[in-house]
Coordinates of C-alpha atoms and ligand atoms in Angstrom, one line a residue:
X178 CA 20.7 -9.6 1.7
X179 CA 19.5 -6.1 0.8
X180 CA 17.2 -5.5 -2.2
X181 CA 18.2 -2.9 -4.8
X182 CA 16.3 -0.1 -3.1
X183 CA 17.8 -0.9 0.3
X184 CA 21.3 -1.1 -1.3
X185 CA 20.9 2.4 -2.9
X186 CA 18.9 4.2 -0.2
X187 CA 20.4 3.0 3.1
X188 CA 23.8 4.7 2.7
X189 CA 21.9 7.9 1.7
X190 CA 19.7 7.7 4.7
X191 CA 22.4 6.7 7.2
X192 CA 24.4 9.8 6.1
X193 CA 21.5 12.0 7.3
X194 CA 19.8 13.0 4.0
X195 CA 16.1 13.4 3.5
X196 CA 15.0 11.0 0.8
X197 CA 12.3 10.4 -1.8
X198 CA 12.2 6.6 -2.0
X199 CA 10.9 5.8 -5.4
X200 CA 11.0 2.1 -6.3
X201 CA 8.9 -0.7 -7.7
X202 CA 6.1 -2.4 -5.8
X203 CA 7.3 -5.2 -3.5
X204 CA 10.9 -3.9 -3.6
X205 CA 11.3 -3.6 0.2
X206 CA 10.7 0.2 0.9
X207 CA 9.1 -0.6 4.3
X208 CA 12.2 -2.2 5.7
X209 CA 14.4 0.6 4.2
X210 CA 12.7 3.3 6.2
X211 CA 12.2 1.2 9.3
X212 CA 16.0 0.4 9.4
X213 CA 16.6 4.2 9.3
X214 CA 14.2 4.7 12.2
X215 CA 15.8 2.0 14.4
X216 CA 19.2 3.4 13.7
X217 CA 18.3 6.8 15.1
X218 CA 15.8 6.4 17.9
X219 CA 16.6 5.8 21.5
X220 CA 14.3 3.6 23.6
X221 CA 15.5 5.3 26.8
X222 CA 14.0 8.6 25.8
X223 CA 10.3 9.0 26.7
X224 CA 9.0 10.7 23.5
X225 CA 7.6 10.0 20.1
X226 CA 10.7 9.9 17.9
X227 CA 9.4 8.5 14.6
X228 CA 6.1 9.0 12.8
X229 CA 5.0 7.0 9.8
X230 CA 1.9 8.3 8.0
X231 CA 0.0 5.8 5.9
X232 CA -3.2 6.2 3.7
X233 CA -5.3 3.2 5.0
X234 CA -5.9 1.3 8.2
X235 CA -4.9 -1.9 6.5
X236 CA -1.5 -0.7 5.5
X237 CA -1.0 0.9 8.9
X238 CA -1.7 -2.5 10.6
X239 CA 0.8 -4.2 8.3
X240 CA 3.6 -1.6 8.9
X241 CA 3.0 -1.7 12.7
X242 CA 3.4 -5.5 12.6
X243 CA 6.8 -5.2 10.8
X244 CA 7.9 -2.4 13.1
X245 CA 7.0 -4.5 16.2
X246 CA 8.9 -7.5 14.8
X247 CA 12.0 -5.4 14.5
X248 CA 11.4 -3.9 17.9
X249 CA 11.2 -7.4 19.4
X250 CA 14.5 -8.3 17.7
X251 CA 16.2 -5.1 19.0
X252 CA 14.8 -5.9 22.5
X253 CA 17.0 -9.0 22.6
X254 CA 20.1 -6.8 22.0
X255 CA 22.0 -6.8 25.4
X256 CA 23.6 -3.3 24.7
X257 CA 20.1 -1.8 24.9
X258 CA 19.7 -2.9 28.5
X259 CA 16.3 -4.5 27.6
X260 CA 14.6 -1.1 27.3
X261 CA 11.9 -1.7 24.7
X262 CA 10.8 0.2 21.7
X263 CA 7.0 0.8 21.7
X264 CA 5.0 1.1 18.5
X265 CA 1.6 2.6 18.5
X266 CA -0.9 2.2 15.7
X267 CA -3.1 5.3 15.5
X268 CA -5.5 4.3 12.8
X269 CA -9.0 5.2 11.7
X270 CA -11.5 2.9 13.3
X271 CA -9.2 2.2 16.2
X272 CA -9.9 2.7 19.9
X273 CA -8.8 6.3 20.2
X274 CA -9.9 6.6 23.8
X275 CA -7.6 3.8 24.9
X276 CA -4.8 5.3 22.9
X277 CA -5.3 8.7 24.6
X278 CA -4.5 7.2 28.1
X279 CA -1.6 5.3 26.7
X280 CA -0.2 8.4 25.1
X281 CA -0.6 10.4 28.2
X282 CA 1.0 7.8 30.5
X283 CA 4.0 6.9 28.3
X284 CA 4.6 8.2 24.8
X285 CA 5.4 5.4 22.3
X286 CA 8.8 5.6 20.5
X287 CA 7.2 5.1 17.1
X288 CA 3.7 6.1 15.9
X289 CA 2.1 4.6 12.7
X290 CA -0.9 6.7 11.9
X291 CA -3.6 7.6 9.3
X292 CA -3.7 11.3 8.9
X293 CA -7.2 11.8 10.3
X294 CA -6.6 10.0 13.6
X295 CA -3.3 11.7 13.9
X296 CA -4.8 15.2 13.4
X297 CA -7.4 14.5 16.0
X298 CA -4.8 13.6 18.6
X299 CA -2.6 16.6 17.7
X300 CA -5.5 19.0 17.8
X301 CA -6.4 17.9 21.3
X302 CA -2.7 18.2 22.2
X303 CA -2.6 14.6 23.5
X304 CA 1.0 14.3 22.4
X305 CA 3.7 16.3 20.8
X306 CA 6.0 15.7 17.9
X307 CA 8.8 18.0 19.0
X308 CA 11.3 15.2 19.5
X309 CA 10.5 13.5 16.2
X310 CA 13.8 12.3 14.5
X311 CA 12.2 10.7 11.5
X312 CA 9.0 11.5 9.6
X313 CA 7.9 9.0 6.9
X314 CA 5.0 9.4 4.5
X315 CA 4.3 6.1 2.8
X316 CA 2.3 6.0 -0.5
X317 CA 2.9 9.8 -0.6
X318 CA 1.4 10.3 -4.1
X319 CA -1.8 8.6 -3.0
X320 CA -2.1 10.9 0.0
X321 CA -1.4 14.0 -2.0
X322 CA -4.1 12.9 -4.5
X323 CA -6.7 12.1 -1.9
X324 CA -9.2 15.0 -1.5
X325 CA -10.1 13.7 2.0
X326 CA -6.5 13.6 3.3
X327 CA -4.4 16.1 1.4
X328 CA -5.2 19.3 3.4
X329 CA -4.4 17.6 6.8
X330 CA -1.2 16.2 5.3
X331 CA -0.1 19.6 4.0
X332 CA -0.9 21.1 7.4
X333 CA 1.2 18.4 9.2
X334 CA 4.1 18.9 6.8
X335 CA 4.0 22.7 7.2
X336 CA 3.6 22.7 11.0
X337 CA 6.5 20.3 11.3
X338 CA 8.6 21.6 8.4
X339 CA 12.0 20.2 7.9
X340 CA 14.7 21.0 10.4
X341 CA 18.3 19.9 10.8
X342 CA 17.8 17.1 13.4
X343 CA 14.9 15.5 11.6
X344 CA 14.9 13.3 8.6
X345 CA 12.0 13.1 6.2
X346 CA 11.3 10.1 3.9
X347 CA 8.6 10.1 1.2
X348 CA 8.0 6.6 -0.3
X349 CA 6.0 5.2 -3.2
X350 CA 6.3 3.1 -6.3
X351 CA 4.8 5.9 -8.3
X352 CA 5.5 9.6 -8.0
X353 CA 4.0 11.2 -11.0
X354 CA 5.8 14.4 -12.1
X355 CA 8.5 13.7 -9.5
X356 CA 10.7 16.7 -10.5
X357 CA 7.8 19.0 -9.7
X358 CA 7.1 17.2 -6.5
X359 CA 10.8 17.4 -5.3
X360 CA 10.8 21.1 -6.2
X361 CA 7.6 21.6 -4.1
X362 CA 9.2 19.7 -1.2
X363 CA 12.2 22.0 -1.1
X364 CA 10.1 25.2 -1.7
X365 CA 7.6 24.4 1.1
X366 CA 10.4 23.2 3.4
X367 CA 8.8 19.8 3.7
X368 CA 12.3 18.4 3.2
X369 CA 15.8 19.9 3.4
X370 CA 17.2 21.5 0.2
X371 CA 19.5 18.6 -0.5
X372 CA 16.8 15.9 -0.5
X373 CA 17.9 12.8 -2.4
X374 CA 15.7 11.1 -5.0
X375 CA 16.5 7.4 -4.9
X376 CA 14.8 6.2 -8.1
X377 CA 15.3 2.5 -8.7
X378 CA 14.4 1.1 -12.2
X379 CA 13.3 4.5 -13.5
X380 CA 12.7 3.2 -17.1
X381 CA 10.9 0.1 -16.0
X382 CA 8.4 0.9 -13.3
X383 CA 6.6 -2.5 -13.6
X384 CA 8.4 -5.5 -11.9
X385 CA 9.7 -7.9 -14.6
X386 CA 8.4 -11.0 -12.8
X387 CA 4.8 -10.1 -13.9
X388 CA 3.2 -11.6 -16.9
X389 CA 0.3 -9.5 -18.2
X390 CA -2.6 -10.9 -20.2
X391 CA -6.0 -9.8 -21.4
X392 CA -9.2 -11.5 -22.4
X393 CA -11.9 -9.7 -24.4
X394 CA -15.6 -10.7 -23.7
X395 CA -19.1 -9.2 -23.6
X396 CA -20.3 -7.4 -20.5
X397 CA -22.6 -10.3 -19.6
X398 CA -19.9 -13.0 -20.0
X399 CA -17.5 -11.5 -17.5
X400 CA -18.5 -13.6 -14.5
X401 CA -18.4 -16.9 -16.4
X402 CA -15.1 -16.0 -17.9
X403 CA -13.6 -15.4 -14.5
X404 CA -14.7 -18.9 -13.5
X405 CA -13.1 -20.3 -16.6
X406 CA -9.9 -18.4 -15.8
X407 CA -9.8 -19.7 -12.2
X408 CA -10.3 -23.3 -13.5
X409 CA -7.5 -23.1 -16.0
X410 CA -5.0 -21.0 -13.9
X411 CA -5.5 -22.8 -10.5
X412 CA -4.1 -19.9 -8.6
X413 CA -2.5 -20.6 -5.2
X414 CA -4.1 -17.4 -4.0
X415 CA -5.5 -14.6 -6.0
X416 CA -6.9 -11.0 -5.7
X417 CA -9.8 -9.9 -7.9
X418 CA -10.1 -6.2 -8.3
X419 CA -13.5 -4.7 -8.9
X420 CA -14.4 -1.1 -9.7
X421 CA -15.9 1.1 -6.9
X422 CA -19.6 1.7 -7.0
X423 CA -20.5 5.2 -8.3
X424 CA -22.3 7.6 -5.9
X425 CA -25.3 7.5 -8.3
X426 CA -25.6 3.7 -8.1
X427 CA -25.3 3.9 -4.3
X428 CA -28.1 6.5 -4.1
X429 CA -30.2 4.3 -6.4
X430 CA -29.8 1.5 -3.9
X431 CA -28.1 -0.8 -6.3
X432 CA -26.0 -3.7 -4.9
X433 CA -22.3 -3.0 -5.4
X434 CA -20.4 -5.1 -8.0
X435 CA -18.2 -6.6 -5.2
X436 CA -21.2 -8.1 -3.5
X437 CA -22.7 -9.4 -6.7
X438 CA -19.4 -11.0 -7.6
X439 CA -19.0 -12.5 -4.1
X440 CA -22.5 -14.0 -4.4
X441 CA -21.7 -15.4 -7.8
X442 CA -18.4 -16.9 -6.7
X443 CA -20.0 -18.5 -3.6
X444 CA -22.5 -20.3 -5.8
X445 CA -20.5 -21.0 -8.9
X446 CA -16.8 -21.4 -7.9
X447 CA -16.0 -25.1 -7.2
X448 CA -12.4 -24.8 -6.2
X449 CA -10.9 -25.0 -2.7
X450 CA -9.9 -21.3 -2.2
X451 CA -11.6 -19.3 0.6
X452 CA -13.6 -16.4 -0.8
X453 CA -13.2 -13.1 1.0
X454 CA -14.3 -9.5 0.6
X455 CA -12.5 -6.2 1.3
X456 CA -14.1 -2.9 0.5
X457 CA -14.5 0.6 1.9
X458 CA -18.1 0.3 3.0
X459 CA -17.4 -2.6 5.4
X460 CA -17.0 -1.7 9.0
X461 CA -13.4 -1.7 10.3
X462 CA -13.8 -5.0 12.3
X463 CA -15.0 -6.9 9.2
X464 CA -12.1 -5.3 7.2
X465 CA -9.6 -6.5 9.8
X466 CA -11.2 -9.9 9.9
X467 CA -11.0 -10.3 6.1
X468 CA -7.3 -9.5 6.1
X469 CA -6.5 -11.8 9.1
X470 CA -8.3 -14.6 7.3
X471 CA -6.2 -13.9 4.2
X472 CA -3.0 -14.1 6.3
X473 CA -3.9 -17.3 8.2
X474 CA -5.9 -19.2 5.6
X475 CA -4.7 -22.0 3.3
X476 CA -5.4 -20.1 0.1
X477 CA -7.8 -17.3 -0.8
X478 CA -9.6 -15.4 -3.5
X479 CA -9.9 -11.8 -2.2
X480 CA -12.5 -9.8 -4.0
X481 CA -11.7 -6.1 -3.3
X482 CA -11.8 -2.5 -4.6
X483 CA -8.7 -0.3 -4.9
X484 CA -8.6 -0.1 -1.1
X485 CA -6.3 -3.2 -1.2
X486 CA -4.2 -1.8 -4.1
X487 CA -1.7 0.2 -2.1
X488 CA 1.0 -1.3 0.0
X489 CA -0.7 -4.5 1.1
X490 CA 1.8 -7.3 1.2
X491 CA 0.4 -10.8 0.8
X492 CA 3.4 -12.7 -0.7
X493 CA 1.2 -15.9 -1.3
X494 CA -0.7 -14.1 -4.0
X495 CA 0.1 -15.7 -7.4
X496 CA -2.6 -14.2 -9.6
X497 CA -4.2 -10.8 -10.0
X498 CA -7.5 -10.4 -11.9
X499 CA -8.7 -7.0 -13.0
X500 CA -12.4 -7.9 -13.3
X501 CA -12.9 -4.1 -14.0
X502 CA -10.0 -2.1 -15.4
X503 CA -8.5 0.5 -13.0
X504 CA -9.0 4.1 -13.8
X505 CA -5.4 5.1 -14.3
X506 CA -2.0 3.6 -15.2
X507 CA -0.8 4.4 -11.6
X508 CA -3.7 2.3 -10.2
X509 CA -2.8 -0.5 -12.6
X510 CA 0.8 -0.5 -11.4
X511 CA -0.3 -0.8 -7.8
X512 CA -2.9 -3.4 -8.3
X513 CA -0.5 -5.5 -10.4
X514 CA 2.1 -5.1 -7.7
X515 CA 0.1 -7.0 -5.1
X516 CA 1.7 -10.0 -6.6
X517 CA 5.4 -10.8 -7.3
X518 CA 6.3 -9.8 -3.7
X519 CA 9.2 -12.1 -3.1
X520 CA 12.3 -10.0 -3.8
X521 CA 14.8 -12.8 -4.7
X522 CA 12.4 -15.3 -6.2
X523 CA 12.6 -16.1 -9.9
X524 CA 9.0 -17.2 -10.2
X525 CA 6.5 -15.6 -12.6
X526 CA 3.2 -14.2 -11.5
X527 CA 0.2 -13.4 -13.7
X528 CA -2.0 -10.3 -14.0
X529 CA -5.1 -10.9 -16.1
X530 CA -7.4 -8.2 -17.4
X531 CA -11.0 -9.0 -18.3
X532 CA -12.0 -6.3 -20.7
X533 CA -14.7 -5.3 -23.2
X534 CA -13.5 -4.8 -26.8
X535 CA -13.9 -1.0 -26.4
X536 CA -11.6 -1.0 -23.4
X537 CA -8.6 -2.4 -25.4
X538 CA -7.3 1.1 -26.1
X539 CA -7.3 2.0 -22.4
X540 CA -5.2 -1.0 -21.6
X541 CA -2.9 -0.1 -24.5
X542 CA -2.4 3.3 -23.0
X543 CA -1.4 1.7 -19.6
X544 CA 1.0 -0.5 -21.5
X545 CA 2.6 2.5 -23.2
X546 CA 2.8 4.6 -20.1
X547 CA 4.2 1.8 -17.9
X548 CA 6.3 0.1 -20.6
X549 CA 5.0 -3.5 -20.5
X550 CA 3.3 -5.9 -22.9
X551 CA 0.0 -7.5 -22.4
X552 CA -0.7 -10.7 -24.3
X553 CA -4.1 -11.7 -25.6
X554 CA -5.6 -14.9 -24.3
X555 CA -8.5 -16.6 -26.0
X556 CA -10.8 -18.7 -23.8
X557 CA -13.9 -20.7 -24.6
X558 CA -16.7 -19.4 -22.4
X559 CA -19.1 -22.1 -21.4
X560 CA -22.8 -21.3 -22.0
Ligands
ATP232 N1 16.1 -7.7 2.0 C1 15.0 -8.5 1.8 N2 15.1 -9.8 1.6 C2 14.0 -10.6 1.5 N3 12.7 -10.1 1.5 C3 12.6 -8.8 1.7 C4 13.7 -7.9 1.9 N4 13.2 -6.7 2.1 C5 11.9 -6.8 2.1 N5 11.5 -8.0 1.9 C6 10.1 -8.6 1.7 O1 9.6 -8.1 0.5 C7 8.2 -7.9 0.5 C8 7.8 -6.5 0.0 O2 8.4 -5.5 0.8 P1 7.5 -4.1 1.1 O3 6.2 -4.4 1.5 O4 8.4 -3.3 1.9 O5 7.5 -3.6 -0.4 P2 7.3 -2.1 -0.9 O6 8.5 -1.7 -1.6 O7 6.8 -1.2 0.3 O8 6.1 -2.3 -1.9 P3 4.8 -1.4 -2.2 O9 5.2 -0.3 -3.1 O10 3.9 -2.3 -3.0 O11 4.2 -1.0 -0.9 C9 7.8 -8.1 2.0 O12 7.2 -9.3 2.1 C10 9.1 -8.0 2.7 O13 9.1 -8.8 3.9

């Protein structure tokens, strides 16, 4: 059964239009663009026919997994003569040397890539994108906002500007100033002039299955308050978002808040959930290990920075805790959207903000901007 965004976007995509897919977190945008890709590409052609650009290795691994699941299903189709679709993940921290020989020997049908790894391969002319039928940029607003990634993305979009036999899809739950963005897309020829803007729930960007709360406490009480919340909520699995360490604190050799919180939880949390960490400064193998533990484990408490706020799909997550408030309303939207990821479920999921009294106005601003209500919760903090 298609979700709302799939119902609205698939006819547009199947009729050949370029599309800005703008719909709530957890609404099924990934399957939407993958269904377009599988409807157009031909496994008998030996060329890269679809490219999906993602902002992080973690999201890339997830999209690759879904693309491979669909490839396996298509492989069973007798009409296709058992010719298989191949999906290559070209992601930062991957084994680019191994990929090089694979690319030279037999180009994959679909490439899922982070912009840096992709640019390296294109610069060295290891493969070509001349036969590309679909170009997807997932979490497009994040990529345009990222000082490290935006220039390479612009270069890619300009070098492979829109043409008649290629479809372009830009996807995100948040596209700030979307009219301006669409105008730029057409002006710069990143999309065709008749690009469709599929905007689902435009007046309610936040999924309605989320219940938002806040607790006010002093700076030194935050850790203990989190323990009290975990004891009373008994989450099935939860994600705890912590602010990123400032460059100044890094230079001063201070321990990051994530490590301090992990150490605290390992000594003070008495529940049964596995405690895991995901942050930028970990090496890629540890990052991959954390996420695979999350996916295979019984139940988890994932302590992370905003690295896990975009696109990551862990449907078991029942609770989100903002141990530190995010910087912007858009970040709030994406963090909160890591729960409530079962499109047809009528369950409620909880997002809890642990804030200082002086941060109440910031949260209020997010509420106004994203049109949701946050309820105050009072909790006894044990000494
Ligand atoms: N038609 C469907 N029926 C049931 N489940 C679906 C359907 N389409 C997608 N899903 C599931 O919904 C979940 C969310 O989908 P997906 O990750 O594509 O969301 P998204 O819109 O990309 O969210 P985000 O903006 O947070 O990245 C996934 O677990 C996916 O398997």
